[in-house]
């Protein structure tokens, strides 16, 4: 049996949060349903953050209510504080994600507090989550470079990851937020983390600004990482990291994994249909090299 890699689709959150055009609830719902049809089981469907800060994610709780409730699906919401957690909990969400960074300046720009303060805010979330049987995933941004501080020491990454794990995160996604890293630097971060933590609780989250995301994922696979975040059609970016482009495209990640012998549970034709649909809705160019070639060939 081939090895399984879990893909966490973050297009409806990380992707859409950075698109100029804010989609309607119906459009977001149709996008998520397409992803589910394509076989994606873990999907971050939105975020319960301030709509003044990120208008594209407004009413993510209302959207959640319209999604299918299936035991085989893991549909999560990003929550920065107890207010966000309560909104997610009120609509029956069983997994939330908290987010901080390995860089003080990025944390300040992104969530208006220090790293320590962000973790204090999360302690309320962890308490409420434990009481209500809700899983908490963690994100640590800027694991290699920060747009404000430059290179980040891997020790600082390990420190924040360990604190999130000790607080109760079942999985922590390490975000290469601005897409400047090369595989040698990614390897150093994983080696520092794996000296103290089990690979099973770690995930990779790579943005593709300089086209390095797939190379960085290949490096991460060599280090034993088996969970990766990706975004259909390479949507998005981060509103607080100017110039950084979207996540690695789910289609390109699928291409890599399926050709080197990993199982993902994805249906290729339906993935391509989902890809085509979201690009039509947004009237944008597809940033997946694989999807572009596949769709051109299937039209020829
Ligand atoms: P603040 O201004 O410091 O907080 O924002 P506040 O407590 O003073 O509240 C200000 C206003 O926001 C108040 O409303 C609150 O009620 C409201 P007002 O009185 O002005 O009308 N508010 C909320 N509204 C809705 N939901 C909430 C909430 N909390 C407060 N949960 C806050 C602090 C965290 C809210 C703000 O900074 C925020 O929403 N930031 C958005 C951060 C964000 O979404 N960033 C992008 C996601 S992270 C990312 O992309 C990186 C990642 O992909 C990994 C990677 O790539 O590295 C994860
Ligand atoms: Mg991101």
mmCIF file of N, CA, C and O in Angstrom, residues 31-71:
data_model
loop_
_atom_site.group_PDB
_atom_site.id
_atom_site.type_symbol
_atom_site.label_atom_id
_atom_site.label_comp_id
_atom_site.label_asym_id
_atom_site.label_seq_id
_atom_site.Cartn_x
_atom_site.Cartn_y
_atom_site.Cartn_z
ATOM 1 N N UNK A 31 -17.827 26.727 -4.132
ATOM 2 C CA UNK A 31 -16.389 26.396 -4.187
ATOM 3 C C UNK A 31 -16.087 25.230 -3.222
ATOM 4 O O UNK A 31 -15.451 24.233 -3.599
ATOM 5 N N UNK A 32 -16.581 25.335 -2.002
ATOM 6 C CA UNK A 32 -16.275 24.292 -1.005
ATOM 7 C C UNK A 32 -16.928 22.962 -1.419
ATOM 8 O O UNK A 32 -16.314 21.897 -1.300
ATOM 9 N N UNK A 33 -18.153 23.040 -1.935
ATOM 10 C CA UNK A 33 -18.802 21.798 -2.371
ATOM 11 C C UNK A 33 -18.037 21.142 -3.514
ATOM 12 O O UNK A 33 -17.913 19.919 -3.582
ATOM 13 N N UNK A 34 -17.479 21.951 -4.404
ATOM 14 C CA UNK A 34 -16.638 21.405 -5.491
ATOM 15 C C UNK A 34 -15.416 20.679 -4.908
ATOM 16 O O UNK A 34 -15.003 19.625 -5.401
ATOM 17 N N UNK A 35 -14.824 21.284 -3.872
ATOM 18 C CA UNK A 35 -13.632 20.680 -3.248
ATOM 19 C C UNK A 35 -13.994 19.346 -2.596
ATOM 20 O O UNK A 35 -13.248 18.362 -2.695
ATOM 21 N N UNK A 36 -15.142 19.324 -1.944
ATOM 22 C CA UNK A 36 -15.588 18.078 -1.294
ATOM 23 C C UNK A 36 -15.820 17.008 -2.366
ATOM 24 O O UNK A 36 -15.384 15.861 -2.227
ATOM 25 N N UNK A 37 -16.471 17.396 -3.467
ATOM 26 C CA UNK A 37 -16.704 16.449 -4.569
ATOM 27 C C UNK A 37 -15.398 15.888 -5.113
ATOM 28 O O UNK A 37 -15.333 14.748 -5.566
ATOM 29 N N UNK A 38 -14.353 16.706 -5.077
ATOM 30 C CA UNK A 38 -13.045 16.278 -5.616
ATOM 31 C C UNK A 38 -12.315 15.336 -4.656
ATOM 32 O O UNK A 38 -11.229 14.849 -4.986
ATOM 33 N N UNK A 39 -12.889 15.105 -3.489
ATOM 34 C CA UNK A 39 -12.289 14.131 -2.566
ATOM 35 C C UNK A 39 -11.487 14.744 -1.435
ATOM 36 O O UNK A 39 -10.881 14.021 -0.639
ATOM 37 N N UNK A 40 -11.470 16.076 -1.351
ATOM 38 C CA UNK A 40 -10.733 16.697 -0.235
ATOM 39 C C UNK A 40 -11.551 16.539 1.043
ATOM 40 O O UNK A 40 -12.753 16.800 1.061
ATOM 41 N N UNK A 41 -10.895 16.090 2.079
ATOM 42 C CA UNK A 41 -11.628 15.782 3.323
ATOM 43 C C UNK A 41 -11.351 16.816 4.415
ATOM 44 O O UNK A 41 -12.168 17.013 5.298
ATOM 45 N N UNK A 42 -10.167 17.410 4.398
ATOM 46 C CA UNK A 42 -9.828 18.426 5.397
ATOM 47 C C UNK A 42 -9.799 19.766 4.693
ATOM 48 O O UNK A 42 -8.942 20.000 3.819
ATOM 49 N N UNK A 43 -10.738 20.629 5.047
ATOM 50 C CA UNK A 43 -10.849 21.915 4.351
ATOM 51 C C UNK A 43 -11.022 23.033 5.377
ATOM 52 O O UNK A 43 -11.902 22.952 6.241
ATOM 53 N N UNK A 44 -10.169 24.048 5.288
ATOM 54 C CA UNK A 44 -10.360 25.225 6.137
ATOM 55 C C UNK A 44 -11.314 26.129 5.380
ATOM 56 O O UNK A 44 -10.962 26.680 4.328
ATOM 57 N N UNK A 45 -12.523 26.283 5.897
ATOM 58 C CA UNK A 45 -13.588 26.866 5.081
ATOM 59 C C UNK A 45 -13.749 28.375 5.256
ATOM 60 O O UNK A 45 -14.464 29.013 4.488
ATOM 61 N N UNK A 46 -13.096 28.944 6.271
ATOM 62 C CA UNK A 46 -13.213 30.395 6.463
ATOM 63 C C UNK A 46 -12.552 30.801 7.753
ATOM 64 O O UNK A 46 -11.846 30.012 8.386
ATOM 65 N N UNK A 47 -12.763 32.064 8.136
ATOM 66 C CA UNK A 47 -12.194 32.495 9.412
ATOM 67 C C UNK A 47 -13.153 33.428 10.138
ATOM 68 O O UNK A 47 -13.848 34.234 9.519
ATOM 69 N N UNK A 48 -13.163 33.276 11.475
ATOM 70 C CA UNK A 48 -14.011 34.128 12.313
ATOM 71 C C UNK A 48 -13.127 35.234 12.868
ATOM 72 O O UNK A 48 -12.753 35.218 14.044
ATOM 73 N N UNK A 49 -12.732 36.142 11.982
ATOM 74 C CA UNK A 49 -11.885 37.273 12.364
ATOM 75 C C UNK A 49 -12.707 38.540 12.143
ATOM 76 O O UNK A 49 -13.858 38.478 11.708
ATOM 77 N N UNK A 50 -12.121 39.685 12.442
ATOM 78 C CA UNK A 50 -12.860 40.930 12.267
ATOM 79 C C UNK A 50 -13.075 41.211 10.775
ATOM 80 O O UNK A 50 -12.121 41.205 9.998
ATOM 81 N N UNK A 51 -14.322 41.474 10.396
ATOM 82 C CA UNK A 51 -14.611 41.764 8.983
ATOM 83 C C UNK A 51 -14.002 43.098 8.564
ATOM 84 O O UNK A 51 -13.814 43.355 7.381
ATOM 85 N N UNK A 52 -13.668 43.939 9.559
ATOM 86 C CA UNK A 52 -12.984 45.202 9.214
ATOM 87 C C UNK A 52 -11.557 44.898 8.770
ATOM 88 O O UNK A 52 -11.000 45.581 7.929
ATOM 89 N N UNK A 53 -10.973 43.882 9.359
ATOM 90 C CA UNK A 53 -9.602 43.521 9.014
ATOM 91 C C UNK A 53 -9.565 42.705 7.723
ATOM 92 O O UNK A 53 -8.699 42.927 6.876
ATOM 93 N N UNK A 54 -10.447 41.716 7.617
ATOM 94 C CA UNK A 54 -10.437 40.823 6.435
ATOM 95 C C UNK A 54 -11.878 40.649 5.911
ATOM 96 O O UNK A 54 -12.557 39.675 6.216
ATOM 97 N N UNK A 55 -12.341 41.632 5.107
ATOM 98 C CA UNK A 55 -13.745 41.601 4.664
ATOM 99 C C UNK A 55 -14.124 40.357 3.862
ATOM 100 O O UNK A 55 -15.286 39.924 3.891
ATOM 101 N N UNK A 56 -13.140 39.777 3.167
ATOM 102 C CA UNK A 56 -13.441 38.599 2.327
ATOM 103 C C UNK A 56 -13.952 37.414 3.156
ATOM 104 O O UNK A 56 -14.571 36.499 2.632
ATOM 105 N N UNK A 57 -13.627 37.415 4.465
ATOM 106 C CA UNK A 57 -14.004 36.280 5.317
ATOM 107 C C UNK A 57 -15.266 36.557 6.142
ATOM 108 O O UNK A 57 -15.640 35.763 7.007
ATOM 109 N N UNK A 58 -15.949 37.678 5.848
ATOM 110 C CA UNK A 58 -17.158 38.018 6.625
ATOM 111 C C UNK A 58 -18.165 36.877 6.544
ATOM 112 O O UNK A 58 -18.265 36.194 5.517
ATOM 113 N N UNK A 59 -18.876 36.653 7.625
ATOM 114 C CA UNK A 59 -19.964 35.667 7.697
ATOM 115 C C UNK A 59 -19.520 34.220 7.474
ATOM 116 O O UNK A 59 -20.282 33.404 6.959
ATOM 117 N N UNK A 60 -18.297 33.933 7.876
ATOM 118 C CA UNK A 60 -17.844 32.539 7.723
ATOM 119 C C UNK A 60 -18.675 31.599 8.594
ATOM 120 O O UNK A 60 -18.860 30.425 8.246
ATOM 121 N N UNK A 61 -19.188 32.103 9.714
ATOM 122 C CA UNK A 61 -20.038 31.246 10.561
ATOM 123 C C UNK A 61 -21.350 30.917 9.842
ATOM 124 O O UNK A 61 -21.821 29.781 9.864
ATOM 125 N N UNK A 62 -21.919 31.924 9.147
ATOM 126 C CA UNK A 62 -23.165 31.676 8.398
ATOM 127 C C UNK A 62 -22.916 30.657 7.279
ATOM 128 O O UNK A 62 -23.721 29.767 7.027
ATOM 129 N N UNK A 63 -21.781 30.806 6.627
ATOM 130 C CA UNK A 63 -21.399 29.865 5.564
ATOM 131 C C UNK A 63 -21.306 28.451 6.130
ATOM 132 O O UNK A 63 -21.785 27.489 5.518
ATOM 133 N N UNK A 64 -20.701 28.344 7.303
ATOM 134 C CA UNK A 64 -20.487 27.017 7.895
ATOM 135 C C UNK A 64 -21.802 26.272 8.061
ATOM 136 O O UNK A 64 -21.873 25.059 7.839
ATOM 137 N N UNK A 65 -22.860 27.017 8.438
ATOM 138 C CA UNK A 65 -24.166 26.385 8.686
ATOM 139 C C UNK A 65 -24.701 25.696 7.436
ATOM 140 O O UNK A 65 -25.506 24.783 7.515
ATOM 141 N N UNK A 66 -24.283 26.158 6.266
ATOM 142 C CA UNK A 66 -24.816 25.620 5.006
ATOM 143 C C UNK A 66 -24.019 24.424 4.484
ATOM 144 O O UNK A 66 -24.402 23.795 3.500
ATOM 145 N N UNK A 67 -22.926 24.109 5.161
ATOM 146 C CA UNK A 67 -22.052 23.039 4.661
ATOM 147 C C UNK A 67 -22.554 21.661 5.072
ATOM 148 O O UNK A 67 -23.234 21.530 6.094
ATOM 149 N N UNK A 68 -22.215 20.633 4.284
ATOM 150 C CA UNK A 68 -22.670 19.285 4.656
ATOM 151 C C UNK A 68 -22.044 18.844 5.979
ATOM 152 O O UNK A 68 -20.889 19.139 6.255
ATOM 153 N N UNK A 69 -22.833 18.179 6.804
ATOM 154 C CA UNK A 69 -22.329 17.627 8.069
ATOM 155 C C UNK A 69 -22.059 16.150 7.814
ATOM 156 O O UNK A 69 -22.994 15.376 7.731
ATOM 157 N N UNK A 70 -20.815 15.797 7.624
ATOM 158 C CA UNK A 70 -20.484 14.383 7.357
ATOM 159 C C UNK A 70 -19.330 13.978 8.237
ATOM 160 O O UNK A 70 -18.388 14.744 8.425
ATOM 161 N N UNK A 71 -19.420 12.758 8.760
ATOM 162 C CA UNK A 71 -18.372 12.299 9.676
ATOM 163 C C UNK A 71 -17.007 12.177 9.006
ATOM 164 O O UNK A 71 -15.986 12.253 9.674
#
